[in-house]
Short mmCIF file of C-alpha atoms in Angstrom, two decimals:
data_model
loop_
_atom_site.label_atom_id
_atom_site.label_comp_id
_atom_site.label_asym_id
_atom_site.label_seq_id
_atom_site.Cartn_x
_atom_site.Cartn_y
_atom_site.Cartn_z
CA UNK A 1 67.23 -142.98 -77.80
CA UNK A 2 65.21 -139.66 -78.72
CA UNK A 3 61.86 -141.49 -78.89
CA UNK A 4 62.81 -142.97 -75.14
CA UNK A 5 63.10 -139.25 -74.12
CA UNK A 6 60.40 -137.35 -75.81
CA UNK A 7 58.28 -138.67 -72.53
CA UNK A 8 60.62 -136.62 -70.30
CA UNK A 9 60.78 -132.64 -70.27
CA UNK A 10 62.85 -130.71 -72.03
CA UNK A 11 65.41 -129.88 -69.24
CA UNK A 12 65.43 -133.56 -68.28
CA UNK A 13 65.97 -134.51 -71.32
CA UNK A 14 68.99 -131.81 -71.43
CA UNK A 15 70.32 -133.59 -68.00
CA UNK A 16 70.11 -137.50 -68.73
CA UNK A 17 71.11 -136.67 -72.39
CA UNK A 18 74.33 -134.76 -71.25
CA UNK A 19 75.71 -136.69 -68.33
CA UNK A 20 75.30 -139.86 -71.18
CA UNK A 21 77.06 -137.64 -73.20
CA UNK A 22 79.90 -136.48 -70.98
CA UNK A 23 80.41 -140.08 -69.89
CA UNK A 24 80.97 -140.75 -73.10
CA UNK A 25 83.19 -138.40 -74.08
CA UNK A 26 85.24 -138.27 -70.92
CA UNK A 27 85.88 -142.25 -70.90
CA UNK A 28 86.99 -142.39 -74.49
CA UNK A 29 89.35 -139.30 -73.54
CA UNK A 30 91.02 -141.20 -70.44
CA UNK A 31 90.75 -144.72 -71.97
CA UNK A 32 93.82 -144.29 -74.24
CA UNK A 33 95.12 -141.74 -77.74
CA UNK A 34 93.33 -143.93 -79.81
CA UNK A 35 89.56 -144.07 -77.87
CA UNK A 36 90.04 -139.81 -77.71
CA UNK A 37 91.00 -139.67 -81.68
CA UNK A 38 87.79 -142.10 -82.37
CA UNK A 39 85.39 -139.94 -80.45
CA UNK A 40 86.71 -136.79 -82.09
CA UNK A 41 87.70 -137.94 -85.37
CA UNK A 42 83.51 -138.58 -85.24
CA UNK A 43 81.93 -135.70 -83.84
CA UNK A 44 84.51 -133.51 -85.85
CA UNK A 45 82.82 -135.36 -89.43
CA UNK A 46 79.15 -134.97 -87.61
CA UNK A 47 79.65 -131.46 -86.89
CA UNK A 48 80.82 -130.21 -90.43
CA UNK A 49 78.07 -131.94 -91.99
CA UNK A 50 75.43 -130.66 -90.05
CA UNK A 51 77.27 -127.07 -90.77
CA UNK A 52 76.87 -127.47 -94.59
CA UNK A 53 73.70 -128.84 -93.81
CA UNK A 54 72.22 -125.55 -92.53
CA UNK A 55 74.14 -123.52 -94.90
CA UNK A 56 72.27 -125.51 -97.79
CA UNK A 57 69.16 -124.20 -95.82
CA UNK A 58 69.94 -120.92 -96.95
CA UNK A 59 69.95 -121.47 -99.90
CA UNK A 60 74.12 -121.84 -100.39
CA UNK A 61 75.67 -124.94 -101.87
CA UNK A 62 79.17 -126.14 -100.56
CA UNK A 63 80.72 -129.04 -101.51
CA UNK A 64 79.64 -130.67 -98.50
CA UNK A 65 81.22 -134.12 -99.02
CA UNK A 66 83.99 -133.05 -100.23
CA UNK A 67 84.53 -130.23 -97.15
CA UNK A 68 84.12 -132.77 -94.85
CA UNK A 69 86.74 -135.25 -96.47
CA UNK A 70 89.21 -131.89 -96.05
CA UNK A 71 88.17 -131.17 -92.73
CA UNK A 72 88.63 -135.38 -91.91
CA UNK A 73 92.53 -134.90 -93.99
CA UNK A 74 93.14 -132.18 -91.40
CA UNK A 75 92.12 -133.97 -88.57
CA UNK A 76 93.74 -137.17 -89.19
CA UNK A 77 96.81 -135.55 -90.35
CA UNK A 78 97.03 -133.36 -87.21
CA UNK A 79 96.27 -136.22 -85.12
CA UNK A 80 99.59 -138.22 -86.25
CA UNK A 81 101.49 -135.18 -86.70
CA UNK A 82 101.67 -133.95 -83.35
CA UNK A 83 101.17 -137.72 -81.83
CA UNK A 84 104.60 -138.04 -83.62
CA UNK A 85 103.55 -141.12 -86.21
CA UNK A 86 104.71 -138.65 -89.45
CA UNK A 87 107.18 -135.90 -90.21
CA UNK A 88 105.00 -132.42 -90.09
CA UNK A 89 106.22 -132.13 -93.86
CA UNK A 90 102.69 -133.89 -94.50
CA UNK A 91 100.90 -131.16 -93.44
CA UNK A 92 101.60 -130.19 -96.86
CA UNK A 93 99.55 -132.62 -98.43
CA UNK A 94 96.57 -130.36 -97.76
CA UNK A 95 96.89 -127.36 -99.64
CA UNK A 96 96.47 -129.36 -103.28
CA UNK A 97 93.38 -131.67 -101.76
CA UNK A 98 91.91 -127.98 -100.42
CA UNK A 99 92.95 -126.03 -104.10
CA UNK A 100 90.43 -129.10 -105.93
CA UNK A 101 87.76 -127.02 -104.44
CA UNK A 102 87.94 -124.35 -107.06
CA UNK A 103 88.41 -126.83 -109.97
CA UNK A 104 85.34 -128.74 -109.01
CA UNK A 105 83.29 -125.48 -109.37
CA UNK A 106 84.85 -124.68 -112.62
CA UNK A 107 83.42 -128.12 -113.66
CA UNK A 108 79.93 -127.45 -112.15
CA UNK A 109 77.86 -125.36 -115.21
CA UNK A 110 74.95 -125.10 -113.11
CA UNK A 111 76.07 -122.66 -110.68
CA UNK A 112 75.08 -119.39 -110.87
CA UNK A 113 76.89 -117.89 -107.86
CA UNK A 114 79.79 -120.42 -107.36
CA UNK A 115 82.18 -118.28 -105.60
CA UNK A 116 79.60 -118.24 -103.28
CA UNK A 117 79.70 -121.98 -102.15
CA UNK A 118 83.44 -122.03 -102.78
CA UNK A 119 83.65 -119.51 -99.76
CA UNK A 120 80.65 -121.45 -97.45
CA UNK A 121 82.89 -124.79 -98.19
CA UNK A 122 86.02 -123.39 -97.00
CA UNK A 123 83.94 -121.55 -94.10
CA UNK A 124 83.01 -125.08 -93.02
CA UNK A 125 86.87 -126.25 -92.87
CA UNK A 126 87.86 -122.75 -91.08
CA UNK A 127 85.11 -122.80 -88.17
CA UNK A 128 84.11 -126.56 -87.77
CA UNK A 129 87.42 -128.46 -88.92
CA UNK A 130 90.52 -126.62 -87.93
CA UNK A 131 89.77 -126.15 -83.92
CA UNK A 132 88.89 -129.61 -83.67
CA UNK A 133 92.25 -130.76 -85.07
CA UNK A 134 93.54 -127.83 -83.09
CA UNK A 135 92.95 -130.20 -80.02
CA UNK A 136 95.17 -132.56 -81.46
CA UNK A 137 98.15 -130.20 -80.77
CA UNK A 138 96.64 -129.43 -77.04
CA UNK A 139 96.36 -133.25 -76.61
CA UNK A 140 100.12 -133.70 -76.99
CA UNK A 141 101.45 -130.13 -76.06
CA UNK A 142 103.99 -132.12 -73.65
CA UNK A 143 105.38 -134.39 -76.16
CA UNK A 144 102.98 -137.66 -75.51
CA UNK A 145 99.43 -138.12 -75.32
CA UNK A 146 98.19 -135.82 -71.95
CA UNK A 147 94.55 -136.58 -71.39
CA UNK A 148 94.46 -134.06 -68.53
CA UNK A 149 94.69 -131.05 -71.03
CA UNK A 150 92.04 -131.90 -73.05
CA UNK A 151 89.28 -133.13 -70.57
CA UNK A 152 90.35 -129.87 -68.13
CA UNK A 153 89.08 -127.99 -71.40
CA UNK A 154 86.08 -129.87 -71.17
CA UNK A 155 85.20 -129.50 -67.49
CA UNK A 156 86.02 -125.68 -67.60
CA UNK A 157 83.60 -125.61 -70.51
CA UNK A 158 81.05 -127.35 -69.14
CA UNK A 159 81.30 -125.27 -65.80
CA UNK A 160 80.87 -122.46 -67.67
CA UNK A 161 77.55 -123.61 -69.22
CA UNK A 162 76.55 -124.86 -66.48
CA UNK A 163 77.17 -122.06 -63.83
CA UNK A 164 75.62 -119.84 -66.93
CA UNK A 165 72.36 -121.42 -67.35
CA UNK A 166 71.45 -122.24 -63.58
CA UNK A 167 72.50 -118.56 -62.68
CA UNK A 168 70.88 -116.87 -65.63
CA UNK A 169 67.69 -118.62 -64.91
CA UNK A 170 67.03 -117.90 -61.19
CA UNK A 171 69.21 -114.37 -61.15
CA UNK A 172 69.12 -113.22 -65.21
CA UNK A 173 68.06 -109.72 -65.47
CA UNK A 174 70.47 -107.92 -67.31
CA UNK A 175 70.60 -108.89 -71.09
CA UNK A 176 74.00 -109.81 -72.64
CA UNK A 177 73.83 -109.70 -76.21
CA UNK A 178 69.79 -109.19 -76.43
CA UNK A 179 69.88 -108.46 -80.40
CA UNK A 180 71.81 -112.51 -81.25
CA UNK A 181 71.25 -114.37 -77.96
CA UNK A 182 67.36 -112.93 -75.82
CA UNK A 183 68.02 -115.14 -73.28
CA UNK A 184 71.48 -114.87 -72.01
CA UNK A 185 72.47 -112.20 -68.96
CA UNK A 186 75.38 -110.83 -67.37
CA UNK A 187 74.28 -112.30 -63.98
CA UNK A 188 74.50 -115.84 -65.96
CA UNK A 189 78.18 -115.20 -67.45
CA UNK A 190 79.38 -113.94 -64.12
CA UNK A 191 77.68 -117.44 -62.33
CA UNK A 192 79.39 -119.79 -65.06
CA UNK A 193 83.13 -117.26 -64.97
CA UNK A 194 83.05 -117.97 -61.09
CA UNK A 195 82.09 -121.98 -61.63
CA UNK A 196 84.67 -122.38 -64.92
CA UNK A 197 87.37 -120.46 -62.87
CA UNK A 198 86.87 -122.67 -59.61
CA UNK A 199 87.28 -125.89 -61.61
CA UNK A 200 90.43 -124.67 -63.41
CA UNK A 201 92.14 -124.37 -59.82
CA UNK A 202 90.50 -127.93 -58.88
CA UNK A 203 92.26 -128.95 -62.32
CA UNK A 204 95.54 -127.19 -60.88
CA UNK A 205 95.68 -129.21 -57.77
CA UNK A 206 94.40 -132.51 -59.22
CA UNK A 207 96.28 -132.67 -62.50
CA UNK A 208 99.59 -131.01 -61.18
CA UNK A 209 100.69 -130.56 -64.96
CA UNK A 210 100.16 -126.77 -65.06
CA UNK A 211 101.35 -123.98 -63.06
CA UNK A 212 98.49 -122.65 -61.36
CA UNK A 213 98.42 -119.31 -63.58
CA UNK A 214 98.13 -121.59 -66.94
CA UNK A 215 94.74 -123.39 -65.70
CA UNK A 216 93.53 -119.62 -64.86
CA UNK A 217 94.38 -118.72 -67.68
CA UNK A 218 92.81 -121.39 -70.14
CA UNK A 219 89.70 -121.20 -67.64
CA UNK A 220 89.42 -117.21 -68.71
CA UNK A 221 90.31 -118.01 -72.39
CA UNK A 222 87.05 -120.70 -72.53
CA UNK A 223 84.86 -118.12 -70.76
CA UNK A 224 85.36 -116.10 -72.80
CA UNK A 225 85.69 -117.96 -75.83
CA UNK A 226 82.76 -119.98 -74.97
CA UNK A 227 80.50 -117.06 -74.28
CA UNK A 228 81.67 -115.67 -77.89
CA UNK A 229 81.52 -118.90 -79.18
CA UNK A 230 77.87 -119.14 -78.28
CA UNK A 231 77.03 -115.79 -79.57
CA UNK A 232 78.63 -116.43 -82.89
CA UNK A 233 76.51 -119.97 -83.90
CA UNK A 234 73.48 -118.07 -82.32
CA UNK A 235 73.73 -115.57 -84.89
CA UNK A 236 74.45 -117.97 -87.58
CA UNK A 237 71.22 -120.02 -87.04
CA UNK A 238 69.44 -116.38 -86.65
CA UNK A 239 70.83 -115.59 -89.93
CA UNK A 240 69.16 -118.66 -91.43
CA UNK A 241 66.01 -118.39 -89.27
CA UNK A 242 66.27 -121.61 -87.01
CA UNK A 243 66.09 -122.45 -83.56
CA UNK A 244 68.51 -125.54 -82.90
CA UNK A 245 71.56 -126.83 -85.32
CA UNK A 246 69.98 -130.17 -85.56
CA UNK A 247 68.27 -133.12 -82.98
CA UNK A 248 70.55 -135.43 -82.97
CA UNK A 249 71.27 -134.42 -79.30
CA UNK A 250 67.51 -134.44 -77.04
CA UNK A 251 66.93 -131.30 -75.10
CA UNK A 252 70.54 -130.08 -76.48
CA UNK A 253 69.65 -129.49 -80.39
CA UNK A 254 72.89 -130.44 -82.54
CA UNK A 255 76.32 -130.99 -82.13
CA UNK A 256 77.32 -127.59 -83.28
CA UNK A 257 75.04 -126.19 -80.43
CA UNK A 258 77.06 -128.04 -78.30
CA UNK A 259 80.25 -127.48 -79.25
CA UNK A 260 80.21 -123.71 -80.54
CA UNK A 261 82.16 -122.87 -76.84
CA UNK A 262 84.83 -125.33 -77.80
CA UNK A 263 85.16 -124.20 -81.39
CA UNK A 264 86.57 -120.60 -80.81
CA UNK A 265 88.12 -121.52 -77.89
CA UNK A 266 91.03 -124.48 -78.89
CA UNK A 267 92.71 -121.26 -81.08
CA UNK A 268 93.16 -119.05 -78.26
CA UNK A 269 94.16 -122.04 -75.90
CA UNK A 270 96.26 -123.82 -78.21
CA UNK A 271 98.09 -120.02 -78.96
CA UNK A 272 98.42 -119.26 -75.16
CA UNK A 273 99.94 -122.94 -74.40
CA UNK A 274 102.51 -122.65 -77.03
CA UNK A 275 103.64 -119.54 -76.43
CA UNK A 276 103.33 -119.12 -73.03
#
């Protein structure tokens, strides 16, 4: 698929590569419980390993197999947790798997700093592993499976990127956040706040499972989550002197570059749609 699109330009390859992508992604969501878990269960393993992957760039060294296995436990265990398949005692189950991660390093002589990777590997669980199975509780907020929630995340999301990048490119003069992220402007956040915020009241009228104040609400939580979001991983891969997360996604980089927005956002959404 990349060789097939290293012909094209790097913004088509951004455009055929996405909408393949979001089709993707949005058909497993709507398909059923099981085609949504499948599709996230995956990118949620892809995206921690190319996490510890770039951490091992700098010269750290997690326990990247074994992070990932925790960050899979999580997922899986949230998934049939909040779908209702086992008691939420079992959530208990992962504080002893999680614990091995200091007796591992005890075992490993060779490390000089080991405290070190025992804080990258648990970094990889905290930022990568937990919001994804955060969506598991957003999924079935009502009780039952409620694709609605989770792909209105996604659309509001991708407004937001989108609205960003077309506005920042033909209006961008103002810099954002010039020191972590050169390219981003104020005119571009305000063009993807006013295209994330009109799809959350689209979502209101088509979806009818929200009051109209809750989609406004989760629209302004992703902005601004997703701007942050953004920032964040752009100062992690400046930290480690890199351009994109990975290639696994032509014209988009990795799939932590494309899912940074949704990582600090499903907190602050799942948060506001429990307690609100």
């Amino acid at each position: 698929m990349t060789s097939i699109l290293n012909k094209y330009s790097n913004f088509t390859q951004r455009v055929i590569a996405g909408m393949g992508g979001a089709l993707v992604i949005i058909s497993s969501i709507c398909f059923s419980e099981w085609s949504y878990f499948v599709i996230f269960f995956s990118i949620c393993i892809v995206t921690q390993l190319e996490f510890y992957k770039l951490v091992g760039l700098d010269g750290m060294l997690p326990l990247k197999t074994f992070g990932t296995i925790c960050g899979a436990c999580l997922f899986l265990l949230s998934f049939f947790i909040e779908s209702g398949q086992i008691d939420s005692k079992y959530y208990f189950i992962l504080f002893p798997i999680i614990t091995c991660v200091y007796l591992i390093y005890l075992y490993r002589s060779k490390e000089v700093k080991p405290f070190r990777g025992i804080a990258f590997t648990f970094l990889g669980i905290l930022y990568v592993a937990i919001p994804f199975s955060l969506l598991n509780v957003i999924a079935f907020e009502p009780g039952n499976y409620t694709f609605q929630l989770i792909l209105g995340s996604l659309l509001i999301l991708w407004s937001n990127d989108t609205g960003a990048y077309f506005t920042g490119v033909r209006y961008g003069r103002r810099k954002l956040f010039e020191r972590v992220s050169p390219k981003k402007s104020w005119e571009g956040s305000v063009g993807g706040l006013l295209l994330a915020m009109t799809m959350a009241y689209a979502l209101y009228y088509t979806t009818g499972i929200l009051d109209l104040w809750h989609w406004m609400g989760i629209g302004l939580i992703i902005v601004i989550g997703g701007t942050y979001g953004d920032l964040v991983e752009s100062l992690f891969k400046r930290s480690i002197e890199i351009k994109d997360s990975g290639r696994l996604i032509p014209g988009h980089g990795g799939f932590l570059d494309r899912f940074d927005g949704l990582l600090l956002s499903a907190p602050f959404i799942t948060a506001f749609l429990k307690i609100f």
